[in-house]
Amino acid sequence: SQTIHQWPATLVQPVGSPLSLECTVEGTSNPNLYWYRQAAGRGLQLLFYSVGIGQISSEVPQNLSASRPQDRQFILSSKKLLLSDSGFYLCAWSRGGGYNEQFFGPGTRLTVL
Amino acid sequence: AQSVTQLDSQVPVFEEAPVELRCNYSSSVSVYLFWYVQYPNQGLQLLLKYLSGSTLVESINGFEAEFNKSQTSFHLRKPSVHISDTAEYFCAVSGLRGANNLFFGTGTRLTVIP
């Protein structure tokens, strides 16, 4: 069976500090991978998606970046965090094709102070 | 372009009462529709999905949703809710780009009152 891991589960960082959130998937190969942000009281905002190693598409301009160094690893980064980066970050994977659902990780709660 | 509207941000309902969570979508092409549930501080879990065929789809825990093409709706219903159904519910529609991006509504918080 497939599983998706995210870490850390919670993170408190000062403004201006760097960020690295990691997501890994087990039990499948060549998944599509996604990063979402969920702000308090709001829906999910798609940040990045990837259809393969080294292939990253950005949905919104921001000070975040994503990388996919391995087939089942997806990393969300920032060089300098902003207060507005606070939120709940969710990683997801899916098989190819629009009819396939996405499977979500447990999320990372990021608080920027 | 696809978009999803969940008009009700919060829905309080008494235990064992019926509930309907509304979802409307807009799309110029055929769509795939999903309902996800999110319990506090957890990721999203798929509740049910409509791909094709029967317009009424059911989940294993008593929820059902009906795809209505003429009204562009995919409302979620349960005839009798339990305390454990308290959660955030998200409706989503699939995009047609190669990465099958999902477009999510803003969510409806269902609170079941004892």
Short mmCIF file of C-alpha atoms in Angstrom, two decimals:
data_model
loop_
_atom_site.label_atom_id
_atom_site.label_comp_id
_atom_site.label_asym_id
_atom_site.label_seq_id
_atom_site.Cartn_x
_atom_site.Cartn_y
_atom_site.Cartn_z
CA SER A 1 0.00 0.00 0.00
CA GLN A 2 1.03 3.59 -0.49
CA THR A 3 1.91 5.98 2.30
CA ILE A 4 2.90 9.62 2.36
CA HIS A 5 5.03 11.22 5.05
CA GLN A 6 5.62 14.83 5.95
CA TRP A 7 7.98 16.33 8.45
CA PRO A 8 8.22 18.11 10.65
CA ALA A 9 4.68 18.00 12.00
CA THR A 10 4.97 21.44 13.56
CA LEU A 11 7.48 24.22 13.13
CA VAL A 12 7.93 27.67 14.67
CA GLN A 13 10.35 29.92 12.82
CA PRO A 14 11.33 33.59 13.08
CA VAL A 15 10.73 35.99 10.23
CA GLY A 16 13.65 35.97 7.82
CA SER A 17 14.78 32.45 8.61
CA PRO A 18 15.01 29.69 5.98
CA LEU A 19 12.53 26.86 5.58
CA SER A 20 12.69 23.28 4.42
CA LEU A 21 9.69 20.96 4.53
CA GLU A 22 10.00 17.44 3.26
CA CYS A 23 7.49 15.03 1.79
CA THR A 24 8.11 11.43 0.76
CA VAL A 25 5.86 8.83 -0.78
CA GLU A 26 6.21 5.08 -0.45
CA GLY A 27 4.67 2.23 -2.38
CA THR A 28 4.29 3.85 -5.78
CA SER A 29 6.50 5.10 -8.58
CA ASN A 30 6.44 8.22 -10.71
CA PRO A 31 3.65 9.91 -8.76
CA ASN A 32 2.42 13.41 -9.38
CA LEU A 33 3.30 15.47 -6.31
CA TYR A 34 1.70 18.61 -4.91
CA TRP A 35 2.25 21.24 -2.23
CA TYR A 36 -0.77 23.08 -0.82
CA ARG A 37 -1.10 25.76 1.80
CA GLN A 38 -4.15 26.07 3.98
CA ALA A 39 -4.48 29.37 5.81
CA ALA A 40 -6.76 29.66 8.82
CA GLY A 41 -10.41 29.70 7.78
CA ARG A 42 -9.59 29.38 4.10
CA GLY A 43 -9.48 26.67 1.52
CA LEU A 44 -6.51 24.99 -0.03
CA GLN A 45 -4.19 26.94 -2.24
CA LEU A 46 -2.10 24.93 -4.67
CA LEU A 47 1.49 26.13 -4.49
CA PHE A 48 3.47 23.72 -6.65
CA TYR A 49 3.04 20.49 -8.53
CA SER A 50 5.45 18.10 -10.16
CA VAL A 51 4.98 15.37 -12.75
CA GLY A 52 8.55 14.07 -12.54
CA ILE A 53 12.05 14.52 -11.16
CA GLY A 54 13.23 18.07 -11.61
CA GLN A 55 9.90 19.17 -13.09
CA ILE A 56 8.22 21.84 -10.99
CA SER A 57 5.28 24.04 -11.85
CA SER A 58 4.43 27.04 -9.70
CA GLU A 59 0.86 28.16 -9.34
CA VAL A 60 1.33 31.42 -7.48
CA PRO A 61 4.18 33.92 -7.23
CA GLN A 62 5.71 33.91 -3.77
CA ASN A 63 8.93 33.59 -1.86
CA LEU A 64 8.62 29.80 -1.68
CA SER A 65 10.23 27.28 -3.99
CA ALA A 66 9.95 23.54 -4.50
CA SER A 67 12.29 20.83 -5.64
CA ARG A 68 12.00 17.16 -6.52
CA PRO A 69 15.44 15.62 -6.22
CA GLN A 70 14.13 12.06 -6.28
CA ASP A 71 11.09 10.36 -7.74
CA ARG A 72 9.21 10.16 -4.45
CA GLN A 73 10.62 13.16 -2.61
CA PHE A 74 9.22 16.66 -2.73
CA ILE A 75 10.72 19.57 -0.80
CA LEU A 76 9.27 22.99 -0.07
CA SER A 77 11.78 25.72 0.72
CA SER A 78 12.20 29.37 1.43
CA LYS A 79 15.30 31.48 1.86
CA LYS A 80 13.56 34.06 4.08
CA LEU A 81 10.21 33.46 5.71
CA LEU A 82 7.51 36.11 5.93
CA LEU A 83 4.76 36.38 8.52
CA SER A 84 2.27 35.62 5.77
CA ASP A 85 3.90 32.23 5.22
CA SER A 86 2.27 30.90 8.37
CA GLY A 87 -0.25 28.14 7.70
CA PHE A 88 -0.85 24.45 7.35
CA TYR A 89 1.18 22.90 4.54
CA LEU A 90 -0.07 19.77 2.90
CA CYS A 91 1.72 17.48 0.51
CA ALA A 92 -0.25 15.19 -1.77
CA TRP A 93 0.37 12.61 -4.46
CA SER A 94 -1.69 11.12 -7.24
CA ARG A 95 -1.40 8.85 -10.21
CA GLY A 96 -1.60 10.50 -13.61
CA GLY A 97 -4.98 11.31 -15.15
CA GLY A 98 -7.69 13.75 -14.14
CA TYR A 99 -9.91 11.01 -12.74
CA ASN A 100 -7.47 10.04 -10.03
CA GLU A 101 -7.89 11.40 -6.56
CA GLN A 102 -5.08 12.94 -4.57
CA PHE A 103 -3.82 11.39 -1.36
CA PHE A 104 -2.75 13.79 1.33
CA GLY A 105 -0.06 13.68 3.95
CA PRO A 106 -0.64 14.60 7.61
CA GLY A 107 0.51 18.19 7.11
CA THR A 108 2.99 20.58 8.70
CA ARG A 109 1.80 23.43 10.90
CA LEU A 110 4.15 26.39 10.30
CA THR A 111 4.07 29.44 12.53
CA VAL A 112 6.25 32.39 11.58
CA LEU A 113 6.86 34.84 14.41
CA ALA B 1 -11.34 27.29 -16.18
CA GLN B 2 -12.72 25.27 -13.29
CA SER B 3 -13.90 26.66 -9.98
CA VAL B 4 -15.82 25.41 -6.97
CA THR B 5 -18.20 27.26 -4.66
CA GLN B 6 -19.17 26.09 -1.21
CA LEU B 7 -21.65 28.69 -0.04
CA ASP B 8 -21.91 27.51 3.55
CA SER B 9 -18.78 28.09 5.59
CA GLN B 10 -20.33 26.60 8.73
CA VAL B 11 -23.19 24.16 9.20
CA PRO B 12 -24.33 23.27 12.73
CA VAL B 13 -26.69 20.32 13.00
CA PHE B 14 -28.05 18.21 15.83
CA GLU B 15 -26.98 14.62 16.20
CA GLU B 16 -29.10 12.15 14.20
CA ALA B 17 -30.51 14.96 12.04
CA PRO B 18 -30.00 15.02 8.25
CA VAL B 19 -27.48 17.34 6.66
CA GLU B 20 -26.70 18.68 3.21
CA LEU B 21 -23.45 20.42 2.34
CA ARG B 22 -23.71 22.34 -0.88
CA CYS B 23 -21.20 22.42 -3.70
CA ASN B 24 -21.50 24.11 -7.06
CA TYR B 25 -18.89 24.10 -9.75
CA SER B 26 -18.23 25.88 -12.99
CA SER B 27 -16.51 24.29 -15.91
CA SER B 28 -16.75 24.43 -19.64
CA VAL B 29 -15.78 20.79 -20.00
CA SER B 30 -16.61 17.46 -18.41
CA VAL B 31 -15.42 17.21 -14.84
CA TYR B 32 -14.53 14.78 -12.15
CA LEU B 33 -15.84 15.70 -8.71
CA PHE B 34 -14.60 14.84 -5.24
CA TRP B 35 -15.51 15.34 -1.60
CA TYR B 36 -12.76 15.30 0.98
CA VAL B 37 -13.02 15.39 4.78
CA GLN B 38 -10.46 16.93 7.12
CA TYR B 39 -10.40 16.23 10.84
CA PRO B 40 -8.59 18.75 13.09
CA ASN B 41 -4.86 19.03 12.44
CA GLN B 42 -4.89 16.23 9.90
CA GLY B 43 -4.58 15.92 6.16
CA LEU B 44 -7.51 15.49 3.83
CA GLN B 45 -9.12 12.11 3.26
CA LEU B 46 -11.16 11.20 0.21
CA LEU B 47 -14.81 10.72 1.10
CA LEU B 48 -16.26 9.94 -2.33
CA LYS B 49 -15.85 10.79 -5.98
CA TYR B 50 -17.83 11.02 -9.18
CA LEU B 51 -16.09 10.04 -12.38
CA SER B 52 -18.87 8.77 -14.66
CA GLY B 53 -21.88 6.48 -14.67
CA SER B 54 -24.43 6.63 -11.88
CA THR B 55 -24.90 10.19 -10.71
CA LEU B 56 -25.39 9.06 -7.10
CA VAL B 57 -22.22 8.03 -5.32
CA GLU B 58 -21.90 6.75 -1.78
CA SER B 59 -19.22 6.50 0.85
CA ILE B 60 -18.70 3.71 3.35
CA ASN B 61 -19.77 5.87 6.31
CA GLY B 62 -23.23 6.84 5.11
CA PHE B 63 -22.54 9.97 3.07
CA GLU B 64 -23.74 10.28 -0.48
CA ALA B 65 -23.48 12.91 -3.19
CA GLU B 66 -25.39 13.41 -6.38
CA PHE B 67 -23.94 14.84 -9.54
CA ASN B 68 -26.42 17.20 -11.19
CA LYS B 69 -25.09 18.38 -14.52
CA SER B 70 -27.92 20.80 -15.28
CA GLN B 71 -27.50 22.55 -11.93
CA THR B 72 -23.70 22.08 -11.91
CA SER B 73 -23.94 20.80 -8.37
CA PHE B 74 -22.47 17.99 -6.32
CA HIS B 75 -24.13 18.31 -2.91
CA LEU B 76 -23.13 16.03 -0.05
CA ARG B 77 -25.83 14.49 2.13
CA LYS B 78 -26.21 12.24 5.11
CA PRO B 79 -29.59 11.19 6.50
CA SER B 80 -28.43 10.97 10.12
CA VAL B 81 -25.20 12.53 11.39
CA HIS B 82 -23.03 11.41 14.28
CA ILE B 83 -20.78 13.37 16.60
CA SER B 84 -17.81 11.82 14.80
CA ASP B 85 -18.86 13.52 11.55
CA THR B 86 -17.74 16.87 12.96
CA ALA B 87 -15.03 17.99 10.54
CA GLU B 88 -14.23 20.27 7.61
CA TYR B 89 -15.55 19.12 4.24
CA PHE B 90 -14.05 20.18 0.93
CA CYS B 91 -15.53 19.83 -2.51
CA ALA B 92 -13.09 19.65 -5.42
CA VAL B 93 -13.18 19.49 -9.20
CA SER B 94 -10.38 18.16 -11.34
CA GLY B 95 -8.61 20.26 -13.88
CA LEU B 96 -7.75 18.92 -17.26
CA ARG B 97 -4.07 19.81 -17.35
CA GLY B 98 -1.63 16.94 -17.37
CA ALA B 99 -1.05 16.95 -13.62
CA ASN B 100 -4.74 16.52 -12.81
CA ASN B 101 -4.78 19.53 -10.53
CA LEU B 102 -7.71 19.75 -8.17
CA PHE B 103 -9.57 22.98 -7.58
CA PHE B 104 -10.92 23.11 -4.04
CA GLY B 105 -13.80 25.01 -2.52
CA THR B 106 -13.20 27.01 0.63
CA GLY B 107 -14.65 24.26 2.78
CA THR B 108 -17.67 23.80 5.05
CA ARG B 109 -17.22 23.18 8.73
CA LEU B 110 -19.82 20.69 9.92
CA THR B 111 -20.45 20.76 13.65
CA VAL B 112 -22.67 18.05 15.08
CA ILE B 113 -24.36 19.11 18.29
CA PRO B 114 -25.18 16.46 20.90
#
